[in-house]
CSV table of C-alpha atoms in Angstrom, one decimal:
chain,number,residue,atom,x,y,z
A,1,MET,CA,-76.4,58.6,96.4
A,2,LYS,CA,-73.4,59.7,94.3
A,3,ALA,CA,-72.5,59.4,90.7
A,4,LEU,CA,-68.8,58.4,90.3
A,5,THR,CA,-66.4,59.6,87.8
A,6,GLU,CA,-64.4,57.0,85.9
A,7,SER,CA,-61.4,57.9,88.1
A,8,GLU,CA,-63.4,57.4,91.3
A,9,TYR,CA,-64.7,54.1,90.0
A,10,LEU,CA,-61.2,52.9,89.4
A,11,ILE,CA,-60.0,53.8,92.9
A,12,ASP,CA,-63.1,53.2,95.0
A,13,ALA,CA,-65.3,50.6,93.3
A,14,GLU,CA,-63.4,48.5,90.8
A,15,PRO,CA,-61.2,46.7,93.4
A,16,ALA,CA,-64.4,45.5,95.2
A,17,LEU,CA,-66.0,44.4,91.9
A,18,ARG,CA,-62.9,42.4,90.9
A,19,ARG,CA,-63.1,40.4,94.1
A,20,VAL,CA,-66.3,39.0,92.7
A,21,PHE,CA,-66.2,39.4,88.9
A,22,LEU,CA,-62.8,39.5,87.0
A,23,ASN,CA,-64.5,40.6,83.8
A,24,ASP,CA,-67.5,42.5,82.6
A,25,ASN,CA,-69.1,39.8,80.5
A,26,PRO,CA,-72.2,38.4,82.2
A,27,LEU,CA,-72.6,35.6,79.6
A,28,LEU,CA,-69.0,34.4,80.2
A,29,PRO,CA,-68.3,35.4,83.8
A,30,VAL,CA,-64.9,34.9,85.4
A,31,PHE,CA,-65.1,34.8,89.1
A,32,GLY,CA,-62.8,36.5,91.6
A,33,GLU,CA,-61.2,35.3,94.9
A,34,ALA,CA,-64.3,36.1,97.1
A,35,VAL,CA,-66.6,33.8,95.2
A,36,GLU,CA,-67.5,30.6,96.9
A,37,ARG,CA,-71.0,30.2,95.4
A,38,ARG,CA,-72.9,31.3,92.3
A,39,LYS,CA,-76.6,31.2,91.3
A,40,VAL,CA,-78.5,32.1,88.1
A,41,LEU,CA,-81.7,34.2,88.6
A,42,TYR,CA,-84.5,34.1,86.0
A,43,GLU,CA,-86.5,36.2,85.1
A,44,TYR,CA,-84.4,39.0,86.6
A,45,ARG,CA,-84.5,42.6,85.5
A,46,VAL,CA,-82.9,45.7,87.0
A,47,PRO,CA,-84.2,46.9,89.4
A,48,ASP,CA,-86.0,43.8,90.6
A,49,ALA,CA,-88.5,44.6,93.4
A,50,GLN,CA,-88.3,41.1,94.9
A,51,ILE,CA,-84.5,40.6,94.7
A,52,THR,CA,-83.2,44.1,95.6
A,53,PRO,CA,-84.7,44.2,99.1
A,54,VAL,CA,-83.2,40.8,99.9
A,55,VAL,CA,-79.8,41.9,98.4
A,56,VAL,CA,-79.9,44.9,100.7
A,57,GLN,CA,-81.1,43.0,103.8
A,58,VAL,CA,-78.4,40.3,103.5
A,59,ALA,CA,-75.6,42.7,102.6
A,60,SER,CA,-76.6,44.9,105.6
A,61,GLU,CA,-76.5,41.8,107.9
A,62,LEU,CA,-72.9,41.2,106.7
A,63,GLY,CA,-71.8,44.8,107.3
A,64,ASP,CA,-72.3,46.7,104.0
A,65,ASP,CA,-74.1,50.1,104.1
A,66,GLY,CA,-74.7,50.4,100.4
A,67,PHE,CA,-73.8,49.1,97.0
A,68,PHE,CA,-72.2,50.2,93.8
A,69,PHE,CA,-74.1,50.1,90.5
A,70,SER,CA,-72.2,50.1,87.2
A,71,ASN,CA,-72.9,49.9,83.5
A,72,LEU,CA,-71.1,46.9,81.9
A,73,MET,CA,-71.5,48.6,78.5
A,74,ARG,CA,-70.1,52.0,79.3
A,75,THR,CA,-70.9,55.2,77.4
A,76,SER,CA,-68.0,57.5,76.6
A,77,ASP,CA,-70.2,60.6,77.0
A,78,PRO,CA,-68.6,62.5,79.9
A,79,VAL,CA,-71.9,64.1,80.9
A,80,ASN,CA,-73.6,60.7,81.7
A,81,ALA,CA,-72.2,58.7,84.6
A,82,ASN,CA,-71.5,54.9,84.3
A,83,HIS,CA,-71.1,54.2,88.0
A,84,TRP,CA,-73.0,55.1,91.2
A,85,TRP,CA,-72.7,54.6,95.0
A,86,ILE,CA,-76.1,53.9,96.5
A,87,PRO,CA,-76.5,53.9,100.3
A,88,PHE,CA,-79.1,51.5,101.6
A,89,ASP,CA,-81.2,54.4,103.0
A,90,GLU,CA,-81.5,55.7,99.4
A,91,VAL,CA,-82.2,52.4,97.6
A,92,SER,CA,-85.7,53.7,96.8
A,93,ILE,CA,-84.1,56.0,94.2
A,94,PHE,CA,-82.6,52.9,92.5
A,95,LEU,CA,-85.9,51.1,92.6
A,96,SER,CA,-87.7,54.1,91.1
A,97,CYS,CA,-86.1,53.6,87.7
A,98,ASN,CA,-85.3,57.3,87.6
A,99,THR,CA,-83.7,57.9,84.2
A,100,ASP,CA,-82.9,61.4,85.2
A,101,VAL,CA,-80.5,60.0,87.8
A,102,PHE,CA,-79.3,56.8,86.1
A,103,ASN,CA,-79.7,57.8,82.4
A,104,PHE,CA,-79.6,54.6,80.3
A,105,ALA,CA,-78.2,52.3,83.0
A,106,TYR,CA,-81.4,50.2,83.3
A,107,GLN,CA,-81.3,49.5,79.5
A,108,LEU,CA,-77.7,48.4,79.5
A,109,GLU,CA,-76.2,45.3,81.0
A,110,ASN,CA,-75.1,46.2,84.5
A,111,VAL,CA,-73.9,45.0,87.8
A,112,VAL,CA,-74.7,45.8,91.5
A,113,TYR,CA,-71.9,44.9,93.9
A,114,SER,CA,-70.7,45.0,97.5
A,115,PRO,CA,-68.2,47.7,98.6
A,116,SER,CA,-66.5,45.0,100.6
A,117,GLY,CA,-66.3,42.6,97.7
A,118,GLN,CA,-68.6,40.0,99.3
A,119,TRP,CA,-71.1,39.7,96.5
A,120,GLY,CA,-72.2,40.9,93.1
A,121,LEU,CA,-75.2,40.6,90.8
A,122,MET,CA,-74.8,41.0,87.0
A,123,TRP,CA,-77.8,41.4,84.6
A,124,THR,CA,-77.9,40.2,81.0
A,125,PHE,CA,-80.2,41.1,78.1
A,126,GLU,CA,-81.5,37.5,78.4
A,127,ASN,CA,-83.1,38.6,81.7
A,128,LEU,CA,-80.7,36.4,83.6
A,129,GLY,CA,-79.0,37.5,86.8
A,130,VAL,CA,-75.6,36.1,87.8
A,131,LEU,CA,-75.4,36.2,91.6
A,132,ALA,CA,-72.0,35.4,93.0
A,133,GLY,CA,-70.3,35.8,96.3
A,134,THR,CA,-69.3,34.3,99.6
A,135,GLY,CA,-70.9,31.2,100.9
A,136,SER,CA,-72.5,33.0,103.8
A,137,TYR,CA,-74.0,35.7,101.5
A,138,ILE,CA,-75.4,33.3,98.8
A,139,ASP,CA,-76.7,30.8,101.4
A,140,ARG,CA,-78.6,33.5,103.3
A,141,VAL,CA,-80.2,34.9,100.0
A,142,CYS,CA,-81.3,31.4,99.1
A,143,GLN,CA,-82.7,30.9,102.6
A,144,ILE,CA,-84.9,34.0,102.1
A,145,ILE,CA,-85.8,33.2,98.5
A,146,PRO,CA,-85.7,29.4,98.1
A,147,SER,CA,-87.2,29.6,94.6
A,148,ILE,CA,-83.7,30.8,93.4
A,149,GLU,CA,-82.7,27.1,93.4
A,150,GLU,CA,-85.3,26.5,90.6
A,151,GLN,CA,-84.7,29.5,88.4
A,152,LEU,CA,-82.0,28.1,86.2
A,153,LYS,CA,-84.1,25.0,85.6
A,154,ASN,CA,-87.0,27.2,84.7
A,155,TYR,CA,-84.8,29.1,82.2
A,156,LEU,CA,-83.5,25.9,80.6
A,157,ASN,CA,-87.1,24.7,80.3
A,158,SER,CA,-88.2,27.9,78.6
A,159,ILE,CA,-85.4,27.4,76.1
A,160,LYS,CA,-86.5,23.8,75.5
A,161,GLU,CA,-90.1,25.0,74.9
A,162,GLY,CA,-88.8,27.6,72.4
A,163,LYS,CA,-86.7,24.9,70.6
A,164,ASP,CA,-89.7,22.5,70.5
A,165,THR,CA,-92.1,25.3,69.2
A,166,TRP,CA,-89.9,27.2,66.7
A,167,GLY,CA,-87.0,24.8,66.1
A,168,ILE,CA,-83.4,25.0,67.3
A,169,GLU,CA,-82.4,26.9,64.1
A,170,ASN,CA,-84.7,29.8,65.2
A,171,ILE,CA,-83.3,30.4,68.7
A,172,ASN,CA,-79.7,31.4,69.5
A,173,ILE,CA,-78.3,29.4,72.4
A,174,THR,CA,-74.7,29.2,71.0
A,175,TRP,CA,-73.5,31.1,74.1
A,176,LEU,CA,-75.3,28.8,76.6
A,177,PRO,CA,-72.8,25.8,76.9
A,178,SER,CA,-69.9,28.2,77.6
A,179,PHE,CA,-72.0,30.2,80.1
A,180,LEU,CA,-73.0,27.1,82.1
A,181,GLU,CA,-69.4,25.9,82.0
A,182,HIS,CA,-68.1,29.2,83.4
A,183,MET,CA,-70.8,29.1,86.0
A,184,PHE,CA,-70.6,25.5,87.2
A,185,GLY,CA,-67.8,23.6,85.4
A,186,THR,CA,-67.8,21.3,82.4
A,187,GLU,CA,-69.2,18.2,84.0
A,188,VAL,CA,-72.2,20.0,85.6
A,189,ALA,CA,-72.8,22.0,82.4
A,190,ILE,CA,-73.0,18.9,80.2
A,191,ARG,CA,-75.4,17.2,82.7
A,192,MET,CA,-77.7,20.3,82.8
A,193,LEU,CA,-77.8,20.5,79.0
A,194,GLU,CA,-78.6,16.8,78.7
A,195,GLU,CA,-81.3,16.9,81.4
A,196,ALA,CA,-82.9,19.9,79.5
A,197,HIS,CA,-82.6,18.0,76.2
A,198,LEU,CA,-80.5,20.9,74.7
A,199,THR,CA,-77.5,18.9,73.5
A,200,ASP,CA,-78.7,18.1,70.0
């Protein structure tokens, strides 16, 4: 495992990240040239003991030997790193939530991503994961964890329950229509919101 300087990130890691995500905003993701499929994970937290081994397995099958891990909300403190290279044989360090190694990275919005630019997984404070990548990568992950297909629906249902319990004025979902539109396009986003009864 290696902490990267900002210069090393710009040279070694960012080009791979930008093949998947063109920006650092997980609530309004803009997807890069490698992205053929995208999924929403809920409830996803970093590090996720169910998702991470599958991410590693499928990435390994497609030729990766590790992944990058980056803060999306970067600290300017030169002592604390914002980016790391994690070989698959050291993924247990990532799963251990070792704050001596990763400082505040687990508390900040972050992304894990392929060195070959085949996939990426962003985490938001809403406990959503944005998984994007090649069709072969995403399809294989969904084959191993078929429940991924239901996770966005579960999230929308939880919002509806909150709306019904506390009232729409007491929950903030102003970001949700734009998020769904960025993920799936306008027509699909509208349909999802209507089906979840979140349009009024």
